[in-house]
Coordinates of N, CA, C and O and ligand atoms in Angstrom, one line a residue:
M21 N 42.9 160.7 98.0 CA 44.0 159.9 98.5 C 44.3 158.6 97.8 O 43.3 157.9 97.4
S22 N 45.5 158.4 97.5 CA 45.9 157.1 96.7 C 45.5 155.9 97.5 O 45.7 155.8 98.7
R23 N 44.9 154.9 96.8 CA 44.6 153.7 97.5 C 45.6 152.6 97.2 O 45.3 151.4 97.3
L24 N 46.8 153.1 96.8 CA 47.9 152.1 96.6 C 48.7 152.0 98.0 O 49.0 152.9 98.6
I25 N 48.9 150.7 98.4 CA 49.5 150.4 99.6 C 50.8 149.6 99.3 O 50.8 148.6 98.6
Y26 N 51.9 150.0 99.9 CA 53.1 149.2 99.8 C 53.2 148.3 101.0 O 53.0 148.7 102.1
I27 N 53.5 147.0 100.7 CA 53.7 146.0 101.8 C 55.1 145.6 101.7 O 55.5 144.9 100.7
L28 N 55.9 145.9 102.7 CA 57.4 145.8 102.6 C 57.8 144.8 103.6 O 57.4 144.8 104.8
N29 N 58.7 143.9 103.2 CA 59.3 142.9 104.1 C 60.8 142.8 104.1 O 61.4 142.9 103.0
G30 N 61.3 142.7 105.3 CA 62.8 142.8 105.4 C 63.5 141.4 105.4 O 62.9 140.5 104.9
P31 N 64.7 141.4 105.8 CA 65.6 140.3 105.7 C 65.1 139.0 106.3 O 64.5 139.0 107.3
N32 N 65.3 137.9 105.5 CA 65.1 136.5 105.9 C 63.6 136.2 105.8 O 63.2 135.0 105.9
L33 N 62.7 137.1 105.5 CA 61.3 136.8 105.5 C 61.0 136.0 104.2 O 59.9 135.4 104.1
N34 N 61.9 135.9 103.3 CA 61.7 135.0 102.1 C 61.8 133.6 102.6 O 61.3 132.7 101.8
L35 N 62.2 133.3 103.8 CA 62.3 131.9 104.3 C 61.0 131.5 105.1 O 60.9 130.4 105.6
L36 N 60.1 132.4 105.1 CA 58.8 132.2 105.9 C 58.2 130.9 105.4 O 58.1 130.6 104.2
G37 N 57.8 130.1 106.3 CA 57.1 128.8 106.0 C 58.1 127.7 105.7 O 57.7 126.5 105.5
K38 N 59.4 128.0 105.6 CA 60.4 127.0 105.2 C 61.4 126.7 106.3 O 62.1 125.7 106.3
R39 N 61.5 127.5 107.4 CA 62.3 127.3 108.5 C 61.6 127.8 109.8 O 60.8 128.7 109.7
Q40 N 62.0 127.3 110.9 CA 61.5 127.8 112.2 C 60.0 128.0 112.3 O 59.5 129.0 112.7
P41 N 59.2 127.0 111.9 CA 57.7 127.1 111.9 C 57.2 127.3 113.3 O 56.1 128.0 113.5
A42 N 57.9 126.9 114.3 CA 57.4 127.1 115.7 C 57.3 128.6 116.0 O 56.4 129.0 116.8
I43 N 58.2 129.4 115.4 CA 58.1 130.8 115.7 C 57.3 131.5 114.7 O 56.5 132.4 115.0
Y44 N 57.5 131.2 113.4 CA 57.0 132.0 112.3 C 55.8 131.4 111.5 O 55.2 132.0 110.7
G45 N 55.5 130.1 111.9 CA 54.3 129.4 111.2 C 54.7 128.7 109.9 O 55.9 128.7 109.5
Y46 N 53.7 128.2 109.3 CA 53.9 127.3 108.1 C 53.5 128.0 106.8 O 53.8 127.5 105.7
E47 N 52.9 129.2 106.9 CA 52.6 129.9 105.6 C 53.8 130.5 105.0 O 54.6 131.1 105.7
T48 N 53.9 130.5 103.7 CA 55.0 131.2 103.0 C 54.7 132.6 102.7 O 53.5 133.0 102.8
L49 N 55.7 133.4 102.3 CA 55.5 134.8 102.0 C 54.6 134.9 100.7 O 53.8 135.8 100.6
A50 N 54.7 133.9 99.9 CA 53.9 133.8 98.7 C 52.4 133.7 99.1 O 51.5 134.3 98.5
D51 N 52.2 132.8 100.1 CA 50.8 132.7 100.6 C 50.3 134.0 101.2 O 49.1 134.3 100.9
V52 N 51.1 134.7 101.9 CA 50.7 136.0 102.5 C 50.4 137.0 101.4 O 49.4 137.7 101.4
E53 N 51.3 137.0 100.4 CA 51.0 137.9 99.3 C 49.7 137.6 98.6 O 48.9 138.5 98.3
K54 N 49.4 136.3 98.4 CA 48.1 135.9 97.7 C 46.9 136.4 98.6 O 46.0 137.0 98.0
E55 N 47.0 136.1 99.9 CA 45.9 136.5 100.7 C 45.7 138.1 100.7 O 44.6 138.5 100.7
C56 N 46.9 138.8 100.7 CA 46.8 140.3 100.7 C 46.1 140.7 99.4 O 45.3 141.7 99.4
R57 N 46.5 140.1 98.3 CA 45.9 140.5 97.0 C 44.4 140.3 97.0 O 43.7 141.1 96.5
E58 N 44.0 139.1 97.5 CA 42.5 138.9 97.5 C 41.8 139.9 98.4 O 40.8 140.4 98.0
L59 N 42.4 140.2 99.6 CA 41.7 141.1 100.5 C 41.7 142.5 99.9 O 40.8 143.3 100.0
A60 N 42.8 142.9 99.2 CA 43.0 144.2 98.6 C 41.8 144.5 97.6 O 41.2 145.6 97.6
K61 N 41.5 143.4 96.9 CA 40.3 143.6 95.9 C 39.1 143.9 96.7 O 38.3 144.9 96.3
E62 N 38.8 143.2 97.7 CA 37.6 143.4 98.5 C 37.6 144.8 99.1 O 36.5 145.4 99.2
L63 N 38.8 145.3 99.5 CA 38.9 146.6 100.1 C 39.1 147.8 99.1 O 39.3 148.9 99.5
N64 N 39.1 147.4 97.9 CA 39.3 148.4 96.8 C 40.7 149.1 97.0 O 40.8 150.3 96.9
L65 N 41.7 148.3 97.3 CA 43.0 148.8 97.4 C 43.9 148.2 96.3 O 43.6 147.1 95.9
E66 N 44.9 148.9 95.9 CA 45.9 148.3 95.1 C 47.2 148.0 95.9 O 47.5 148.9 96.8
I67 N 47.9 146.9 95.7 CA 49.1 146.7 96.6 C 50.3 146.5 95.7 O 50.2 145.9 94.6
R68 N 51.4 146.9 96.3 CA 52.8 146.4 95.8 C 53.4 145.7 97.0 O 53.6 146.3 98.0
F69 N 53.8 144.5 96.7 CA 54.3 143.6 97.8 C 55.7 143.2 97.5 O 56.0 142.7 96.4
H70 N 56.6 143.6 98.4 CA 58.0 143.4 98.2 C 58.7 142.8 99.4 O 58.3 143.0 100.5
Q71 N 59.8 142.0 99.1 CA 60.7 141.5 100.2 C 62.1 141.7 99.7 O 62.4 141.5 98.5
S72 N 63.0 142.2 100.6 CA 64.4 142.2 100.3 C 65.3 141.9 101.5 O 64.9 142.3 102.6
N73 N 66.4 141.4 101.2 CA 67.4 141.2 102.3 C 68.4 142.4 102.4 O 69.3 142.4 103.2
R74 N 68.2 143.4 101.5 CA 69.1 144.5 101.4 C 68.4 145.8 101.9 O 67.3 146.2 101.4
E75 N 69.0 146.4 102.8 CA 68.4 147.6 103.5 C 68.1 148.7 102.4 O 67.1 149.3 102.4
Y76 N 69.1 148.9 101.5 CA 68.9 150.0 100.5 C 67.7 149.8 99.6 O 67.0 150.8 99.2
E77 N 67.4 148.5 99.4 CA 66.2 148.3 98.5 C 64.9 148.6 99.2 O 64.0 149.2 98.6
I78 N 64.9 148.3 100.5 CA 63.7 148.7 101.2 C 63.5 150.2 101.3 O 62.4 150.8 101.1
I79 N 64.7 150.9 101.5 CA 64.7 152.4 101.5 C 64.2 152.9 100.1 O 63.4 153.8 100.1
D80 N 64.7 152.3 99.1 CA 64.2 152.8 97.7 C 62.7 152.6 97.5 O 62.1 153.4 96.9
W81 N 62.2 151.5 98.0 CA 60.7 151.3 97.9 C 60.0 152.3 98.7 O 58.9 152.8 98.3
I82 N 60.5 152.7 99.9 CA 59.8 153.7 100.7 C 59.8 155.0 99.9 O 58.8 155.7 99.9
H83 N 61.0 155.3 99.3 CA 61.0 156.6 98.5 C 60.0 156.6 97.4 O 59.4 157.6 97.1
E84 N 59.9 155.4 96.7 CA 59.0 155.2 95.6 C 57.5 155.5 96.2 O 56.7 156.2 95.6
A85 N 57.3 154.9 97.3 CA 55.9 155.0 97.9 C 55.6 156.4 98.3 O 54.4 156.8 98.1
R86 N 56.6 157.2 98.7 CA 56.4 158.6 99.0 C 55.6 159.4 97.9 O 54.8 160.3 98.2
E87 N 56.0 159.0 96.7 CA 55.4 159.7 95.5 C 54.0 159.3 95.2 O 53.2 160.0 94.6
I88 N 53.7 158.0 95.5 CA 52.4 157.5 94.9 C 51.5 156.7 95.8 O 50.4 156.5 95.5
A89 N 52.0 156.4 97.0 CA 51.2 155.5 97.9 C 50.4 156.3 99.0 O 50.8 157.4 99.4
G90 N 49.3 155.6 99.5 CA 48.5 156.2 100.5 C 48.8 155.5 101.9 O 48.3 156.0 102.9
G91 N 49.6 154.5 101.9 CA 49.9 153.8 103.1 C 51.0 152.8 102.9 O 51.3 152.4 101.8
I92 N 51.7 152.5 104.0 CA 52.7 151.4 104.0 C 52.5 150.5 105.2 O 52.2 150.9 106.3
A93 N 52.5 149.1 104.9 CA 52.6 148.1 105.9 C 54.0 147.6 105.8 O 54.4 147.1 104.7
I94 N 54.7 147.6 106.9 CA 56.1 147.1 106.8 C 56.5 146.2 108.0 O 56.2 146.4 109.1
N95 N 57.1 145.0 107.6 CA 57.7 144.2 108.6 C 59.2 144.3 108.2 O 59.7 143.6 107.3
P96 N 59.9 145.1 109.0 CA 61.3 145.4 108.6 C 62.3 144.2 109.0 O 63.5 144.3 108.8
G97 N 61.7 143.1 109.6 CA 62.6 142.0 110.1 C 63.5 142.6 111.1 O 63.2 143.5 111.9
A98 N 64.8 142.1 111.1 CA 65.8 142.5 112.0 C 66.1 143.9 111.9 O 66.6 144.5 112.9
F99 N 65.9 144.6 110.7 CA 66.2 146.0 110.6 C 65.3 146.8 111.6 O 65.7 148.0 111.8
T100 N 64.2 146.3 112.0 CA 63.4 146.9 113.0 C 64.2 147.5 114.2 O 64.0 148.6 114.7
H101 N 65.2 146.6 114.6 CA 65.9 146.9 115.8 C 67.3 147.6 115.6 O 68.0 147.9 116.5
T102 N 67.6 147.8 114.3 CA 68.9 148.4 114.0 C 68.9 149.6 113.1 O 69.9 150.4 113.1
S103 N 67.9 149.8 112.3 CA 68.0 150.7 111.1 C 67.5 152.1 111.3 O 66.3 152.3 111.1
V104 N 68.4 153.0 111.6 CA 68.0 154.4 111.6 C 67.7 154.9 110.2 O 66.9 155.8 109.9
A105 N 68.4 154.2 109.2 CA 68.2 154.6 107.8 C 66.7 154.3 107.3 O 66.1 155.1 106.6
I106 N 66.2 153.2 107.8 CA 64.8 152.9 107.4 C 63.8 153.9 108.2 O 62.9 154.4 107.6
L107 N 64.2 154.2 109.4 CA 63.4 155.2 110.2 C 63.4 156.5 109.4 O 62.3 157.1 109.2
D108 N 64.6 156.9 109.0 CA 64.7 158.2 108.3 C 63.8 158.2 107.0 O 63.1 159.2 106.7
A109 N 63.9 157.1 106.3 CA 63.1 157.0 105.1 C 61.6 157.1 105.4 O 60.8 157.8 104.8
L110 N 61.2 156.3 106.4 CA 59.7 156.3 106.8 C 59.3 157.6 107.2 O 58.1 158.0 107.0
N111 N 60.2 158.4 107.9 CA 59.8 159.7 108.3 C 59.5 160.7 107.2 O 58.9 161.7 107.5
T112 N 59.9 160.4 106.0 CA 59.6 161.2 104.9 C 58.3 160.9 104.2 O 57.8 161.5 103.3
F113 N 57.6 159.8 104.7 CA 56.4 159.4 104.2 C 55.2 160.0 105.0 O 55.2 159.9 106.2
D114 N 54.3 160.7 104.2 CA 53.3 161.5 104.9 C 52.0 160.9 105.2 O 51.0 161.5 105.6
H115 N 51.9 159.5 105.0 CA 50.6 158.8 105.2 C 50.8 157.7 106.2 O 52.0 157.5 106.7
P116 N 49.8 157.0 106.6 CA 49.9 156.0 107.7 C 50.8 154.9 107.4 O 50.9 154.4 106.2
I117 N 51.5 154.5 108.4 CA 52.5 153.4 108.4 C 52.0 152.4 109.5 O 51.8 152.8 110.6
I118 N 51.9 151.1 109.1 CA 51.6 150.1 110.1 C 52.8 149.1 110.2 O 53.3 148.6 109.1
E119 N 53.3 148.9 111.4 CA 54.4 148.0 111.6 C 53.9 146.6 111.9 O 53.0 146.5 112.8
V120 N 54.4 145.6 111.2 CA 53.9 144.3 111.4 C 55.0 143.4 111.8 O 56.1 143.4 111.2
H121 N 54.7 142.6 112.8 CA 55.7 141.5 113.2 C 54.9 140.2 113.3 O 53.8 140.2 114.0
L122 N 55.4 139.1 112.8 CA 54.8 137.8 112.9 C 54.8 137.4 114.4 O 53.8 136.9 114.9
S123 N 55.9 137.5 115.0 CA 56.1 137.1 116.4 C 55.8 138.2 117.4 O 55.9 139.4 116.9
N124 N 55.6 137.9 118.6 CA 55.4 138.9 119.6 C 56.9 139.3 120.1 O 57.5 138.6 120.9
I125 N 57.4 140.3 119.5 CA 58.8 140.7 119.8 C 59.0 141.0 121.2 O 60.2 140.9 121.7
H126 N 58.0 141.3 122.0 CA 58.2 141.7 123.4 C 58.3 140.4 124.3 O 58.7 140.5 125.5
K127 N 58.0 139.3 123.7 CA 58.1 138.0 124.5 C 59.4 137.4 124.2 O 59.7 136.3 124.7
R128 N 60.2 138.0 123.3 CA 61.4 137.3 122.8 C 62.7 138.0 123.5 O 62.5 138.6 124.5
E129 N 63.8 137.8 122.9 CA 65.0 138.4 123.5 C 64.9 139.9 123.6 O 64.3 140.6 122.8
A130 N 65.7 140.4 124.7 CA 65.6 141.8 125.0 C 65.9 142.7 123.8 O 65.4 143.8 123.6
F131 N 66.9 142.2 122.9 CA 67.3 143.1 121.8 C 66.2 143.3 120.8 O 66.3 144.2 119.9
R132 N 65.1 142.4 120.9 CA 64.0 142.6 119.9 C 62.9 143.5 120.5 O 61.9 143.8 119.8
H133 N 63.1 144.0 121.7 CA 62.0 144.8 122.4 C 62.0 146.2 121.8 O 61.0 146.9 121.9
H134 N 63.2 146.7 121.4 CA 63.2 148.1 120.9 C 63.0 148.1 119.3 O 63.6 147.3 118.6
S135 N 62.1 149.0 118.9 CA 61.9 149.1 117.5 C 62.1 150.6 117.1 O 61.6 151.5 117.8
Y136 N 62.9 150.9 116.1 CA 63.1 152.2 115.6 C 61.9 152.7 114.9 O 61.7 153.9 114.8
V137 N 61.0 151.8 114.4 CA 59.9 152.2 113.6 C 58.6 152.5 114.5 O 57.9 153.5 114.1
S138 N 58.5 151.8 115.6 CA 57.2 152.0 116.4 C 56.9 153.4 116.7 O 55.7 153.8 116.6
P139 N 57.8 154.3 117.1 CA 57.5 155.6 117.5 C 56.8 156.5 116.4 O 56.1 157.5 116.6
I140 N 57.0 156.1 115.1 CA 56.5 156.8 114.0 C 55.3 156.1 113.3 O 54.8 156.6 112.3
A141 N 55.0 154.9 113.8 CA 54.0 154.1 113.2 C 52.6 154.5 113.7 O 52.4 154.9 114.8
S142 N 51.6 154.4 112.8 CA 50.2 154.7 113.3 C 49.8 153.5 114.2 O 48.9 153.7 115.0
G143 N 50.3 152.3 113.9 CA 49.9 151.2 114.7 C 51.0 150.1 114.6 O 51.7 150.1 113.6
V144 N 51.0 149.2 115.5 CA 52.0 148.1 115.5 C 51.2 146.8 115.8 O 50.4 146.7 116.7
I145 N 51.5 145.8 115.0 CA 50.8 144.5 115.1 C 51.9 143.5 115.3 O 52.8 143.4 114.5
A146 N 51.8 142.7 116.4 CA 52.9 141.7 116.7 C 52.3 140.5 117.4 O 51.5 140.6 118.3
G147 N 52.7 139.4 116.9 CA 52.3 138.1 117.6 C 51.1 137.5 117.0 O 50.6 136.5 117.6
F148 N 50.6 138.0 115.9 CA 49.4 137.4 115.3 C 49.8 136.5 114.1 O 49.0 136.2 113.3
G149 N 51.1 136.2 113.9 CA 51.6 135.4 112.8 C 51.2 136.1 111.5 O 51.2 137.4 111.4
T150 N 51.0 135.3 110.4 CA 50.7 135.9 109.1 C 49.4 136.7 109.1 O 49.2 137.5 108.2
Q151 N 48.5 136.5 110.1 CA 47.2 137.2 110.1 C 47.5 138.7 110.3 O 46.6 139.5 110.0
G152 N 48.6 139.1 110.8 CA 48.9 140.5 111.0 C 48.9 141.3 109.7 O 48.5 142.5 109.7
Y153 N 49.2 140.7 108.6 CA 49.2 141.4 107.3 C 47.8 141.8 106.9 O 47.6 143.0 106.6
P154 N 46.8 140.9 106.9 CA 45.4 141.3 106.5 C 44.9 142.3 107.6 O 44.2 143.3 107.2
F155 N 45.3 142.2 108.8 CA 44.9 143.2 109.8 C 45.4 144.6 109.4 O 44.7 145.5 109.5
A156 N 46.6 144.6 109.0 CA 47.3 145.9 108.7 C 46.5 146.5 107.5 O 46.3 147.7 107.5
L157 N 46.2 145.7 106.5 CA 45.5 146.2 105.3 C 44.2 146.7 105.6 O 43.8 147.8 105.2
R158 N 43.4 146.0 106.5 CA 42.1 146.5 106.9 C 42.2 147.8 107.6 O 41.4 148.7 107.4
R159 N 43.2 147.9 108.5 CA 43.4 149.2 109.2 C 43.8 150.3 108.3 O 43.2 151.5 108.4
L160 N 44.6 150.1 107.3 CA 45.0 151.1 106.4 C 43.8 151.6 105.5 O 43.6 152.7 105.3
A161 N 43.0 150.6 105.1 CA 41.8 150.9 104.3 C 40.9 151.8 105.2 O 40.4 152.8 104.7
K162 N 40.7 151.5 106.4 CA 39.9 152.3 107.3 C 40.5 153.7 107.5 O 39.8 154.7 107.4
L163 N 41.8 153.8 107.7 CA 42.4 155.1 107.8 C 42.3 156.0 106.5 O 42.0 157.2 106.6
L164 N 42.4 155.3 105.4 CA 42.3 156.0 104.1 C 40.8 156.5 104.0 O 40.6 157.6 103.5
D165 N 39.9 155.7 104.4 CA 38.4 156.0 104.2 C 38.1 157.2 105.1 O 37.4 158.1 104.8
T166 N 38.7 157.3 106.3 CA 38.4 158.4 107.2 C 39.2 159.7 106.8 O 38.7 160.8 107.0
E167 N 40.4 159.5 106.3 CA 41.2 160.7 105.8 C 40.4 161.4 104.7 O 40.5 162.6 104.5
K168 N 39.6 160.6 103.9 CA 38.9 161.1 102.7 C 37.8 162.0 103.1 O 37.5 163.0 102.4
K169 N 37.2 161.7 104.3 CA 36.0 162.5 104.7 C 36.3 163.9 105.2 O 37.3 164.1 105.7
Ligands
CA2_207 O1 58.4 138.7 114.1 C1 58.8 139.2 113.1 O2 58.1 139.4 112.1 C2 60.2 139.7 113.0 O3 60.2 141.0 112.3 C3 61.0 138.7 112.2 C4 62.5 138.9 112.1 C5 63.1 139.2 113.4 O4 64.4 139.6 113.3 C6 62.3 140.3 114.2 O5 62.9 140.5 115.5 C7 60.8 140.0 114.3 C8 63.2 137.7 111.5 C9 62.6 137.3 110.2 C10 63.2 135.9 109.9 O6 62.2 135.3 109.2 C11 62.3 134.0 109.1 C12 61.2 133.3 108.7 C13 61.2 131.9 108.6 C14 62.4 131.2 108.9 C15 63.5 131.9 109.3 C16 63.5 133.3 109.4

């Protein structure tokens, strides 16, 4: 099984650490990427870390991952609550998917309570801030290790 993991981030997450720290914290997405890269080494994983404000770009990365990756960690941002297209793309991926949210979406506005991704995710992490990303990586490593046996 491939030990390549795609970590995908949706719209506005490029602003992480720069706006609304009360909700999303002070760490930037570059900080998150750095932390994920360090952990990936420890877990013997390779990662591709991407962010886009464009739905089609996220879909294209999922298609790319289909061919080569063993797992996806995705924070689809607001597309979580709207995008059947991202759900359809993720449905073509045959390996574990972990959905990550910085905030606890269930504690927020009602429109954030529904996720198109959750029903097809192996697991969902919400409300742990940027810590959710290393949690997702650790879980994917564990799932890859057990798939191998
Ligand atoms: O909690 C999460 O991770 C979300 O996926 C973040 C999305 C939101 O639409 C989802 O409901 C929950 C929003 C991302 C916006 O990111 C920002 C980060 C810093 C400053 C402004 C926006």
